[in-house]
Amino acid sequence: MIISGHNPTNVQQAAEALCAGQLLGLPTETVYGLAADASNETAVAKIFEAKGRPSNHPLIVHVATPEAVTKFASAIPNFAQQLMAQFWPGPLTLILPRRPEAAAAAAGGQNSVGLRCPSHPVALAVLKACAAKGVWGVAAPSANLFGRVSPTCAAHVQSEFGDALLILDGGECDVGIESTIVDCTRGVPVLLRPGQISRTHIEQACGLKLVSPESLSTEAPRASGTLESHYAPSAKVRLMRAEEWQKALIALGPHTQNLALWSVEKPTEDLRGAGLFWRAMPTSAAQAAHDLFGVLRDFDARGVRSIWIETPPNTQEWEGVRDRLNRAAA
Ligand code: TXA
Ligand code: MG
């Protein structure tokens, strides 16, 4: 059931559902989450079951304030403090050493925990209402079935989990791709997942160089968002340079069928067969991130068999979008 997140009574109802161990579709500025009380093992188990996600893949725990971090993290290095001060509330998740007694199931048994304070007003309102009832953290992975495209509006969540799930409608997500994840347990900041907050932003905020996970001797824990194939629609996704899709369309001639194209330029009329669905790819990375998952879902809903996507520029601001596209195409 979808209810408006802008109605305070509904926010209370949602917080009560969470505190009673139920699941909730929760809007955030990045993507919608499938939320549960992070300290309630039974409730957390429901998330893994509903998503079909392996229970050793850790979930992100959402908090209302930086202060609530100490309920879950046993230590906060200086550079993590600086990142929180700069980017919270916002689309940044920090991996910190976990208090042994806190949120073990949500952390997938890791001795670390991923924490994030979202900026979406509805998410913050729910988290504050939960904290007032003694529930300090809300675990929420993206509200999609394991391996599928993340949801960026309430209707997407309903299409994944059906009408039985209570979903707070907070409108379309502003950012559109999941939070940037920085591992803060290794003495230096390690970028585990790129997002809207770029490398340069992070390095400037904490005065340290970001390290990439490949350069570390010990492996980071296995995590859904970092699997090679993820965010995948049913159709086959191919990344192609503009010249490549243009050539390929010429080769197909008028016989394009069940084909979708997301590109900056609209194909000229002679290249557009009747079976081609086209959507404009924005030239701004932020706007493209905002549109990305909705476009993939839209193409899928049209029943296309192939999705061609123009390879985005190889610049830092496009890193989050490139990362999701590479996994969708894998
Ligand atoms: O934007 C977001 O982060 C969204 C919204 C709902 O907040 N949430 C999200 O959650 O993307 P999820 O479960 O789809 O991604 C969680 C990822 C894991 O796949 C993993 O990469 C990382 O967070 N993670 C969480 N806890 C971790 C830990 N203790 N150690 C390493 N990675 C962790
Ligand atoms: Mg996800």
mmCIF file of C-alpha atoms and ligand atoms in Angstrom:
data_model
loop_
_atom_site.group_PDB
_atom_site.id
_atom_site.type_symbol
_atom_site.label_atom_id
_atom_site.label_comp_id
_atom_site.label_asym_id
_atom_site.label_seq_id
_atom_site.Cartn_x
_atom_site.Cartn_y
_atom_site.Cartn_z
ATOM 1 C CA MET A 1 0.000 0.000 0.000
ATOM 2 C CA ILE A 2 1.378 3.417 -0.954
ATOM 3 C CA ILE A 3 0.713 6.276 1.490
ATOM 4 C CA SER A 4 1.921 9.881 1.289
ATOM 5 C CA GLY A 5 5.167 10.529 3.139
ATOM 6 C CA HIS A 6 4.302 14.197 3.503
ATOM 7 C CA ASN A 7 1.513 13.483 5.955
ATOM 8 C CA PRO A 8 2.802 13.432 9.588
ATOM 9 C CA THR A 9 0.221 10.812 10.627
ATOM 10 C CA ASN A 10 1.539 8.505 7.924
ATOM 11 C CA VAL A 11 5.134 9.098 9.039
ATOM 12 C CA GLN A 12 4.109 8.074 12.572
ATOM 13 C CA GLN A 13 2.334 4.989 11.228
ATOM 14 C CA ALA A 14 5.449 4.047 9.232
ATOM 15 C CA ALA A 15 7.728 4.511 12.255
ATOM 16 C CA GLU A 16 5.391 2.364 14.366
ATOM 17 C CA ALA A 17 5.425 -0.357 11.724
ATOM 18 C CA LEU A 18 9.245 -0.334 11.724
ATOM 19 C CA CYS A 19 9.433 -0.411 15.520
ATOM 20 C CA ALA A 20 6.989 -3.348 15.511
ATOM 21 C CA GLY A 21 9.352 -5.335 13.286
ATOM 22 C CA GLN A 22 7.624 -4.787 9.954
ATOM 23 C CA LEU A 23 9.140 -3.846 6.620
ATOM 24 C CA LEU A 24 8.639 -0.440 5.014
ATOM 25 C CA GLY A 25 9.302 1.069 1.583
ATOM 26 C CA LEU A 26 11.283 4.186 2.514
ATOM 27 C CA PRO A 27 12.097 7.105 0.176
ATOM 28 C CA THR A 28 15.634 8.507 0.311
ATOM 29 C CA GLU A 29 17.393 11.060 -1.892
ATOM 30 C CA THR A 30 19.336 8.277 -3.661
ATOM 31 C CA VAL A 31 16.903 5.379 -4.232
ATOM 32 C CA TYR A 32 14.002 3.861 -2.260
ATOM 33 C CA GLY A 33 15.012 1.480 0.529
ATOM 34 C CA LEU A 34 13.388 -1.663 1.921
ATOM 35 C CA ALA A 35 13.614 -0.747 5.586
ATOM 36 C CA ALA A 36 13.563 -2.598 8.911
ATOM 37 C CA ASP A 37 14.692 -1.987 12.503
ATOM 38 C CA ALA A 38 18.456 -2.628 12.253
ATOM 39 C CA SER A 39 18.631 -4.110 15.749
ATOM 40 C CA ASN A 40 15.735 -6.542 15.264
ATOM 41 C CA GLU A 41 17.178 -9.760 13.855
ATOM 42 C CA THR A 42 13.801 -11.161 12.800
ATOM 43 C CA ALA A 43 12.891 -7.957 10.984
ATOM 44 C CA VAL A 44 16.270 -7.833 9.235
ATOM 45 C CA ALA A 45 15.826 -11.472 8.150
ATOM 46 C CA LYS A 46 12.600 -10.385 6.409
ATOM 47 C CA ILE A 47 14.625 -7.968 4.227
ATOM 48 C CA PHE A 48 17.007 -10.690 3.054
ATOM 49 C CA GLU A 49 14.095 -13.020 2.389
ATOM 50 C CA ALA A 50 11.952 -10.484 0.520
ATOM 51 C CA LYS A 51 14.877 -9.423 -1.693
ATOM 52 C CA GLY A 52 16.255 -12.903 -2.197
ATOM 53 C CA ARG A 53 19.594 -11.502 -1.103
ATOM 54 C CA PRO A 54 22.335 -13.673 0.446
ATOM 55 C CA SER A 55 22.302 -12.995 4.206
ATOM 56 C CA ASN A 56 26.066 -12.413 4.350
ATOM 57 C CA HIS A 57 25.749 -9.301 2.145
ATOM 58 C CA PRO A 58 25.792 -6.399 4.622
ATOM 59 C CA LEU A 59 23.017 -3.770 4.668
ATOM 60 C CA ILE A 60 23.405 -0.038 5.208
ATOM 61 C CA VAL A 61 22.085 1.243 8.550
ATOM 62 C CA HIS A 62 20.397 4.651 8.330
ATOM 63 C CA VAL A 63 20.553 7.068 11.253
ATOM 64 C CA ALA A 64 18.829 10.392 11.995
ATOM 65 C CA THR A 65 21.883 12.193 13.366
ATOM 66 C CA PRO A 66 25.686 11.830 13.436
ATOM 67 C CA GLU A 67 25.327 11.250 17.207
ATOM 68 C CA ALA A 68 23.436 7.993 16.636
ATOM 69 C CA VAL A 69 26.561 6.620 14.929
ATOM 70 C CA THR A 70 28.072 5.815 18.315
ATOM 71 C CA LYS A 71 25.237 3.329 18.955
ATOM 72 C CA PHE A 72 26.659 1.167 16.149
ATOM 73 C CA ALA A 73 30.292 2.150 15.554
ATOM 74 C CA SER A 74 33.004 1.382 18.099
ATOM 75 C CA ALA A 75 35.433 3.991 16.726
ATOM 76 C CA ILE A 76 35.260 6.902 14.310
ATOM 77 C CA PRO A 77 38.567 7.947 12.721
ATOM 78 C CA ASN A 78 39.184 11.638 12.230
ATOM 79 C CA PHE A 79 38.779 11.549 8.477
ATOM 80 C CA ALA A 80 35.387 9.855 8.888
ATOM 81 C CA GLN A 81 34.315 12.645 11.255
ATOM 82 C CA GLN A 82 35.304 15.154 8.595
ATOM 83 C CA LEU A 83 33.330 13.333 5.908
ATOM 84 C CA MET A 84 30.248 13.224 8.134
ATOM 85 C CA ALA A 85 30.560 16.911 8.949
ATOM 86 C CA GLN A 86 30.840 17.774 5.279
ATOM 87 C CA PHE A 87 28.315 15.457 3.615
ATOM 88 C CA TRP A 88 25.689 14.379 6.170
ATOM 89 C CA PRO A 89 22.802 14.394 5.805
ATOM 90 C CA GLY A 90 23.429 13.216 2.259
ATOM 91 C CA PRO A 91 24.273 10.419 -0.182
ATOM 92 C CA LEU A 92 27.418 9.121 1.565
ATOM 93 C CA THR A 93 27.780 5.809 3.432
ATOM 94 C CA LEU A 94 30.701 5.236 5.791
ATOM 95 C CA ILE A 95 31.925 1.773 6.779
ATOM 96 C CA LEU A 96 33.072 1.870 10.396
ATOM 97 C CA PRO A 97 34.190 -0.739 12.944
ATOM 98 C CA ARG A 98 31.052 -2.223 14.539
ATOM 99 C CA ARG A 99 30.212 -2.495 18.224
ATOM 100 C CA PRO A 100 30.112 -6.279 18.696
ATOM 101 C CA GLU A 101 26.647 -6.124 20.290
ATOM 102 C CA ALA A 102 25.087 -3.871 17.623
ATOM 103 C CA ALA A 103 23.164 -4.820 14.472
ATOM 104 C CA ALA A 104 25.089 -8.031 13.714
ATOM 105 C CA ALA A 105 22.445 -9.441 11.353
ATOM 106 C CA ALA A 106 22.127 -6.163 9.431
ATOM 107 C CA ALA A 107 25.919 -6.083 9.055
ATOM 108 C CA GLY A 108 25.812 -9.557 7.513
ATOM 109 C CA GLY A 109 28.092 -10.767 10.291
ATOM 110 C CA GLN A 110 30.932 -8.377 9.334
ATOM 111 C CA ASN A 111 32.812 -6.755 12.198
ATOM 112 C CA SER A 112 32.118 -3.444 10.468
ATOM 113 C CA VAL A 113 28.882 -1.572 9.782
ATOM 114 C CA GLY A 114 27.784 0.732 6.960
ATOM 115 C CA LEU A 115 26.150 3.938 8.229
ATOM 116 C CA ARG A 116 24.417 6.759 6.421
ATOM 117 C CA CYS A 117 22.310 9.764 7.385
ATOM 118 C CA PRO A 118 20.033 10.467 4.388
ATOM 119 C CA SER A 119 18.904 13.987 3.482
ATOM 120 C CA HIS A 120 15.413 13.178 2.189
ATOM 121 C CA PRO A 121 12.993 14.990 4.545
ATOM 122 C CA VAL A 122 10.610 12.004 4.699
ATOM 123 C CA ALA A 123 13.472 9.607 5.522
ATOM 124 C CA LEU A 124 14.751 11.963 8.219
ATOM 125 C CA ALA A 125 11.252 12.336 9.687
ATOM 126 C CA VAL A 126 10.839 8.545 9.891
ATOM 127 C CA LEU A 127 14.323 8.065 11.381
ATOM 128 C CA LYS A 128 13.689 10.759 14.013
ATOM 129 C CA ALA A 129 10.330 9.208 14.932
ATOM 130 C CA CYS A 130 12.035 5.808 15.275
ATOM 131 C CA ALA A 131 14.856 7.246 17.393
ATOM 132 C CA ALA A 132 12.238 8.779 19.704
ATOM 133 C CA LYS A 133 10.997 5.223 20.290
ATOM 134 C CA GLY A 134 14.512 3.932 20.991
ATOM 135 C CA VAL A 135 15.128 2.514 17.500
ATOM 136 C CA TRP A 136 18.399 4.214 16.557
ATOM 137 C CA GLY A 137 19.109 2.642 13.200
ATOM 138 C CA VAL A 138 17.072 1.492 10.209
ATOM 139 C CA ALA A 139 18.629 -1.040 7.855
ATOM 140 C CA ALA A 140 17.654 -0.429 4.241
ATOM 141 C CA PRO A 141 19.065 -1.892 1.060
ATOM 142 C CA SER A 142 17.621 -0.670 -2.217
ATOM 143 C CA ALA A 143 13.990 -1.833 -2.483
ATOM 144 C CA ASN A 144 14.397 -4.166 -5.440
ATOM 145 C CA LEU A 145 14.765 -7.906 -5.883
ATOM 146 C CA PHE A 146 18.386 -9.068 -5.697
ATOM 147 C CA GLY A 147 20.372 -8.114 -8.805
ATOM 148 C CA ARG A 148 17.589 -6.027 -10.328
ATOM 149 C CA VAL A 149 17.260 -2.321 -11.063
ATOM 150 C CA SER A 150 16.993 -0.018 -8.017
ATOM 151 C CA PRO A 151 13.682 1.854 -7.501
ATOM 152 C CA THR A 152 13.498 5.635 -7.788
ATOM 153 C CA CYS A 153 9.776 6.152 -7.104
ATOM 154 C CA ALA A 154 7.091 4.535 -4.952
ATOM 155 C CA ALA A 155 5.457 2.761 -7.913
ATOM 156 C CA HIS A 156 8.762 0.984 -8.698
ATOM 157 C CA VAL A 157 8.835 -0.397 -5.145
ATOM 158 C CA GLN A 158 5.250 -1.590 -5.398
ATOM 159 C CA SER A 159 6.010 -3.346 -8.676
ATOM 160 C CA GLU A 160 8.832 -5.272 -6.929
ATOM 161 C CA PHE A 161 7.076 -6.316 -3.720
ATOM 162 C CA GLY A 162 3.337 -5.976 -4.364
ATOM 163 C CA ASP A 163 0.581 -4.204 -2.497
ATOM 164 C CA ALA A 164 1.117 -5.902 0.877
ATOM 165 C CA LEU A 165 4.208 -3.783 1.577
ATOM 166 C CA LEU A 166 3.628 -0.426 3.270
ATOM 167 C CA ILE A 167 5.377 2.222 1.139
ATOM 168 C CA LEU A 168 5.851 5.868 2.064
ATOM 169 C CA ASP A 169 5.667 7.999 -1.063
ATOM 170 C CA GLY A 170 8.345 10.690 -1.051
ATOM 171 C CA GLY A 171 8.209 11.463 -4.757
ATOM 172 C CA GLU A 172 10.976 10.824 -7.271
ATOM 173 C CA CYS A 173 14.474 10.415 -5.846
ATOM 174 C CA ASP A 174 16.673 13.457 -6.568
ATOM 175 C CA VAL A 175 19.998 11.665 -6.961
ATOM 176 C CA GLY A 176 18.798 8.456 -8.618
ATOM 177 C CA ILE A 177 21.826 6.228 -7.948
ATOM 178 C CA GLU A 178 22.902 4.714 -4.628
ATOM 179 C CA SER A 179 25.144 6.475 -2.124
ATOM 180 C CA THR A 180 28.909 6.733 -2.450
ATOM 181 C CA ILE A 181 30.454 4.204 -0.035
ATOM 182 C CA VAL A 182 33.752 4.916 1.734
ATOM 183 C CA ASP A 183 35.380 2.241 3.886
ATOM 184 C CA CYS A 184 36.850 3.961 6.960
ATOM 185 C CA THR A 185 38.130 0.818 8.727
ATOM 186 C CA ARG A 186 41.553 0.620 7.064
ATOM 187 C CA GLY A 187 43.316 3.736 8.290
ATOM 188 C CA VAL A 188 42.843 5.401 4.912
ATOM 189 C CA PRO A 189 39.584 6.140 3.051
ATOM 190 C CA VAL A 190 38.769 3.418 0.508
ATOM 191 C CA LEU A 191 36.163 4.000 -2.217
ATOM 192 C CA LEU A 192 33.928 0.901 -2.354
ATOM 193 C CA ARG A 193 31.130 2.291 -4.532
ATOM 194 C CA PRO A 194 31.156 5.518 -6.571
ATOM 195 C CA GLY A 195 28.106 7.778 -6.388
ATOM 196 C CA GLN A 196 27.080 11.391 -6.734
ATOM 197 C CA ILE A 197 29.711 12.596 -4.266
ATOM 198 C CA SER A 198 32.881 12.331 -6.323
ATOM 199 C CA ARG A 199 36.466 11.336 -5.468
ATOM 200 C CA THR A 200 37.627 14.951 -5.522
ATOM 201 C CA HIS A 201 34.833 16.032 -3.150
ATOM 202 C CA ILE A 202 35.834 13.318 -0.690
ATOM 203 C CA GLU A 203 39.559 13.970 -0.927
ATOM 204 C CA GLN A 204 39.046 17.706 -0.467
ATOM 205 C CA ALA A 205 36.791 17.189 2.561
ATOM 206 C CA CYS A 206 39.201 14.949 4.463
ATOM 207 C CA GLY A 207 42.559 15.961 3.013
ATOM 208 C CA LEU A 208 43.490 12.343 2.211
ATOM 209 C CA LYS A 209 43.890 10.463 -1.058
ATOM 210 C CA LEU A 210 41.184 7.887 -1.728
ATOM 211 C CA VAL A 211 42.494 4.364 -2.092
ATOM 212 C CA SER A 212 40.873 1.844 -4.417
ATOM 213 C CA PRO A 213 39.957 -1.586 -3.013
ATOM 214 C CA GLU A 214 42.082 -3.438 -5.597
ATOM 215 C CA SER A 215 45.257 -1.941 -4.169
ATOM 216 C CA LEU A 216 44.639 -3.404 -0.689
ATOM 217 C CA SER A 217 46.102 -6.723 0.375
ATOM 218 C CA THR A 218 42.951 -7.935 2.184
ATOM 219 C CA GLU A 219 39.720 -8.108 0.253
ATOM 220 C CA ALA A 220 36.727 -5.943 1.166
ATOM 221 C CA PRO A 221 33.630 -7.970 2.117
ATOM 222 C CA ARG A 222 31.524 -9.236 -0.736
ATOM 223 C CA ALA A 223 28.662 -6.853 -1.315
ATOM 224 C CA SER A 224 25.783 -6.813 -3.735
ATOM 225 C CA GLY A 225 26.415 -3.350 -5.153
ATOM 226 C CA THR A 226 29.974 -4.357 -5.980
ATOM 227 C CA LEU A 227 29.186 -7.602 -7.831
ATOM 228 C CA GLU A 228 30.161 -7.511 -11.474
ATOM 229 C CA SER A 229 26.606 -8.110 -12.685
ATOM 230 C CA HIS A 230 23.984 -6.024 -10.912
ATOM 231 C CA TYR A 231 21.313 -3.401 -11.607
ATOM 232 C CA ALA A 232 20.316 -5.581 -14.554
ATOM 233 C CA PRO A 233 17.046 -5.178 -16.458
ATOM 234 C CA SER A 234 15.574 -8.244 -18.208
ATOM 235 C CA ALA A 235 16.730 -7.000 -21.609
ATOM 236 C CA LYS A 236 20.353 -7.315 -22.650
ATOM 237 C CA VAL A 237 22.249 -4.060 -22.145
ATOM 238 C CA ARG A 238 25.095 -2.972 -24.443
ATOM 239 C CA LEU A 239 27.271 0.091 -24.037
ATOM 240 C CA MET A 240 28.182 1.655 -27.380
ATOM 241 C CA ARG A 241 29.938 4.782 -28.555
ATOM 242 C CA ALA A 242 27.811 7.143 -30.673
ATOM 243 C CA GLU A 243 29.524 6.008 -33.903
ATOM 244 C CA GLU A 244 28.930 2.377 -32.916
ATOM 245 C CA TRP A 245 25.173 2.603 -32.406
ATOM 246 C CA GLN A 246 24.832 4.738 -35.521
ATOM 247 C CA LYS A 247 26.655 2.136 -37.623
ATOM 248 C CA ALA A 248 24.696 -0.690 -36.038
ATOM 249 C CA LEU A 249 21.381 1.059 -36.776
ATOM 250 C CA ILE A 250 22.402 1.551 -40.396
ATOM 251 C CA ALA A 251 23.197 -2.162 -40.588
ATOM 252 C CA LEU A 252 19.772 -3.075 -39.204
ATOM 253 C CA GLY A 253 18.021 -0.817 -41.703
ATOM 254 C CA PRO A 254 14.239 -0.657 -41.269
ATOM 255 C CA HIS A 255 14.211 -3.972 -39.403
ATOM 256 C CA THR A 256 14.788 -2.709 -35.866
ATOM 257 C CA GLN A 257 12.615 -4.683 -33.512
ATOM 258 C CA ASN A 258 12.325 -4.793 -29.742
ATOM 259 C CA LEU A 259 15.238 -2.397 -29.521
ATOM 260 C CA ALA A 260 15.705 0.549 -27.176
ATOM 261 C CA LEU A 261 18.327 3.278 -27.369
ATOM 262 C CA TRP A 262 19.388 5.796 -24.701
ATOM 263 C CA SER A 263 21.652 8.314 -26.416
ATOM 264 C CA VAL A 264 22.423 12.014 -26.435
ATOM 265 C CA GLU A 265 21.531 12.516 -30.111
ATOM 266 C CA LYS A 266 18.230 11.322 -31.473
ATOM 267 C CA PRO A 267 18.832 8.941 -34.395
ATOM 268 C CA THR A 268 17.919 10.558 -37.716
ATOM 269 C CA GLU A 269 14.556 9.561 -39.154
ATOM 270 C CA ASP A 270 16.019 7.193 -41.754
ATOM 271 C CA LEU A 271 17.714 5.235 -38.923
ATOM 272 C CA ARG A 272 14.609 4.920 -36.772
ATOM 273 C CA GLY A 273 12.752 1.702 -37.501
ATOM 274 C CA ALA A 274 9.231 1.259 -36.132
ATOM 275 C CA GLY A 275 10.499 -1.077 -33.408
ATOM 276 C CA LEU A 276 12.969 1.359 -31.890
ATOM 277 C CA PHE A 277 12.256 3.107 -28.578
ATOM 278 C CA TRP A 278 14.453 6.128 -27.981
ATOM 279 C CA ARG A 279 15.003 8.249 -24.869
ATOM 280 C CA ALA A 280 17.287 11.267 -24.653
ATOM 281 C CA MET A 281 20.375 10.843 -22.479
ATOM 282 C CA PRO A 282 21.026 14.092 -20.565
ATOM 283 C CA THR A 283 24.416 15.716 -21.058
ATOM 284 C CA SER A 284 24.639 16.486 -17.329
ATOM 285 C CA ALA A 285 25.901 13.561 -15.224
ATOM 286 C CA ALA A 286 23.589 14.460 -12.320
ATOM 287 C CA GLN A 287 20.530 14.493 -14.559
ATOM 288 C CA ALA A 288 21.581 11.216 -16.217
ATOM 289 C CA ALA A 289 21.949 9.596 -12.759
ATOM 290 C CA HIS A 290 18.497 10.892 -11.859
ATOM 291 C CA ASP A 291 16.974 9.346 -15.018
ATOM 292 C CA LEU A 292 19.037 6.140 -15.278
ATOM 293 C CA PHE A 293 17.034 3.487 -13.403
ATOM 294 C CA GLY A 294 13.681 4.894 -14.558
ATOM 295 C CA VAL A 295 14.824 4.671 -18.193
ATOM 296 C CA LEU A 296 15.961 1.054 -17.745
ATOM 297 C CA ARG A 297 12.616 0.145 -16.157
ATOM 298 C CA ASP A 298 10.691 1.963 -18.863
ATOM 299 C CA PHE A 299 12.529 0.093 -21.643
ATOM 300 C CA ASP A 300 11.999 -3.211 -19.828
ATOM 301 C CA ALA A 301 8.265 -2.520 -19.463
ATOM 302 C CA ARG A 302 8.059 -2.127 -23.258
ATOM 303 C CA GLY A 303 9.325 -5.667 -23.585
ATOM 304 C CA VAL A 304 12.429 -4.812 -25.631
ATOM 305 C CA ARG A 305 15.058 -7.501 -26.010
ATOM 306 C CA SER A 306 18.069 -5.207 -26.350
ATOM 307 C CA ILE A 307 18.958 -1.913 -24.748
ATOM 308 C CA TRP A 308 21.749 0.107 -26.342
ATOM 309 C CA ILE A 309 23.248 2.842 -24.218
ATOM 310 C CA GLU A 310 25.694 5.479 -25.348
ATOM 311 C CA THR A 311 28.925 5.198 -23.368
ATOM 312 C CA PRO A 312 29.106 8.236 -21.056
ATOM 313 C CA PRO A 313 32.165 10.506 -20.972
ATOM 314 C CA ASN A 314 35.205 9.119 -19.184
ATOM 315 C CA THR A 315 35.243 11.886 -16.564
ATOM 316 C CA GLN A 316 35.036 11.780 -12.784
ATOM 317 C CA GLU A 317 31.546 13.242 -12.487
ATOM 318 C CA TRP A 318 30.195 10.354 -14.605
ATOM 319 C CA GLU A 319 31.909 7.654 -12.501
ATOM 320 C CA GLY A 320 28.751 6.635 -10.597
ATOM 321 C CA VAL A 321 26.656 6.351 -13.760
ATOM 322 C CA ARG A 322 29.425 4.492 -15.651
ATOM 323 C CA ASP A 323 29.745 2.058 -12.740
ATOM 324 C CA ARG A 324 25.993 1.215 -12.751
ATOM 325 C CA LEU A 325 25.922 0.926 -16.548
ATOM 326 C CA ASN A 326 28.912 -1.427 -16.620
ATOM 327 C CA ARG A 327 27.219 -3.698 -14.073
ATOM 328 C CA ALA A 328 23.880 -3.547 -15.930
ATOM 329 C CA ALA A 329 25.725 -4.598 -19.109
ATOM 330 C CA ALA A 330 27.815 -7.353 -17.460
HETATM 331 O O1 TXA B 1 21.848 4.937 -1.422
HETATM 332 C C1 TXA B 1 21.924 3.903 -0.769
HETATM 333 O O2 TXA B 1 22.974 3.571 -0.190
HETATM 334 C C2 TXA B 1 20.676 3.012 -0.697
HETATM 335 C C3 TXA B 1 19.583 3.782 0.051
HETATM 336 C C4 TXA B 1 18.371 2.954 0.301
HETATM 337 O O3 TXA B 1 20.102 4.306 1.238
HETATM 338 N N1 TXA B 1 20.967 1.760 -0.071
HETATM 339 C C5 TXA B 1 21.697 0.805 -0.690
HETATM 340 O O4 TXA B 1 21.798 -0.370 0.008
HETATM 341 O O5 TXA B 1 22.212 0.954 -1.770
HETATM 342 P P1 TXA B 1 22.277 -1.742 -0.654
HETATM 343 O O6 TXA B 1 22.000 -2.789 0.369
HETATM 344 O O7 TXA B 1 21.666 -1.938 -1.971
HETATM 345 O O8 TXA B 1 23.811 -1.574 -0.727
HETATM 346 C C6 TXA B 1 24.522 -1.812 0.454
HETATM 347 C C7 TXA B 1 25.968 -1.905 0.124
HETATM 348 C C8 TXA B 1 26.441 -3.324 0.089
HETATM 349 O O9 TXA B 1 26.209 -3.923 -1.144
HETATM 350 C C9 TXA B 1 27.895 -3.101 0.367
HETATM 351 O O10 TXA B 1 28.513 -2.716 -0.842
HETATM 352 C C10 TXA B 1 27.936 -1.933 1.305
HETATM 353 O O11 TXA B 1 26.699 -1.319 1.169
HETATM 354 N N2 TXA B 1 28.123 -2.284 2.719
HETATM 355 C C11 TXA B 1 27.224 -2.202 3.720
HETATM 356 N N3 TXA B 1 27.768 -2.586 4.890
HETATM 357 C C12 TXA B 1 29.044 -2.901 4.623
HETATM 358 C C13 TXA B 1 30.130 -3.385 5.409
HETATM 359 N N4 TXA B 1 30.032 -3.607 6.720
HETATM 360 N N5 TXA B 1 31.303 -3.605 4.803
HETATM 361 C C14 TXA B 1 31.428 -3.375 3.471
HETATM 362 N N6 TXA B 1 30.449 -2.942 2.679
HETATM 363 C C15 TXA B 1 29.274 -2.711 3.232
HETATM 364 MG MG MG B 2 21.006 -2.498 -4.181
#
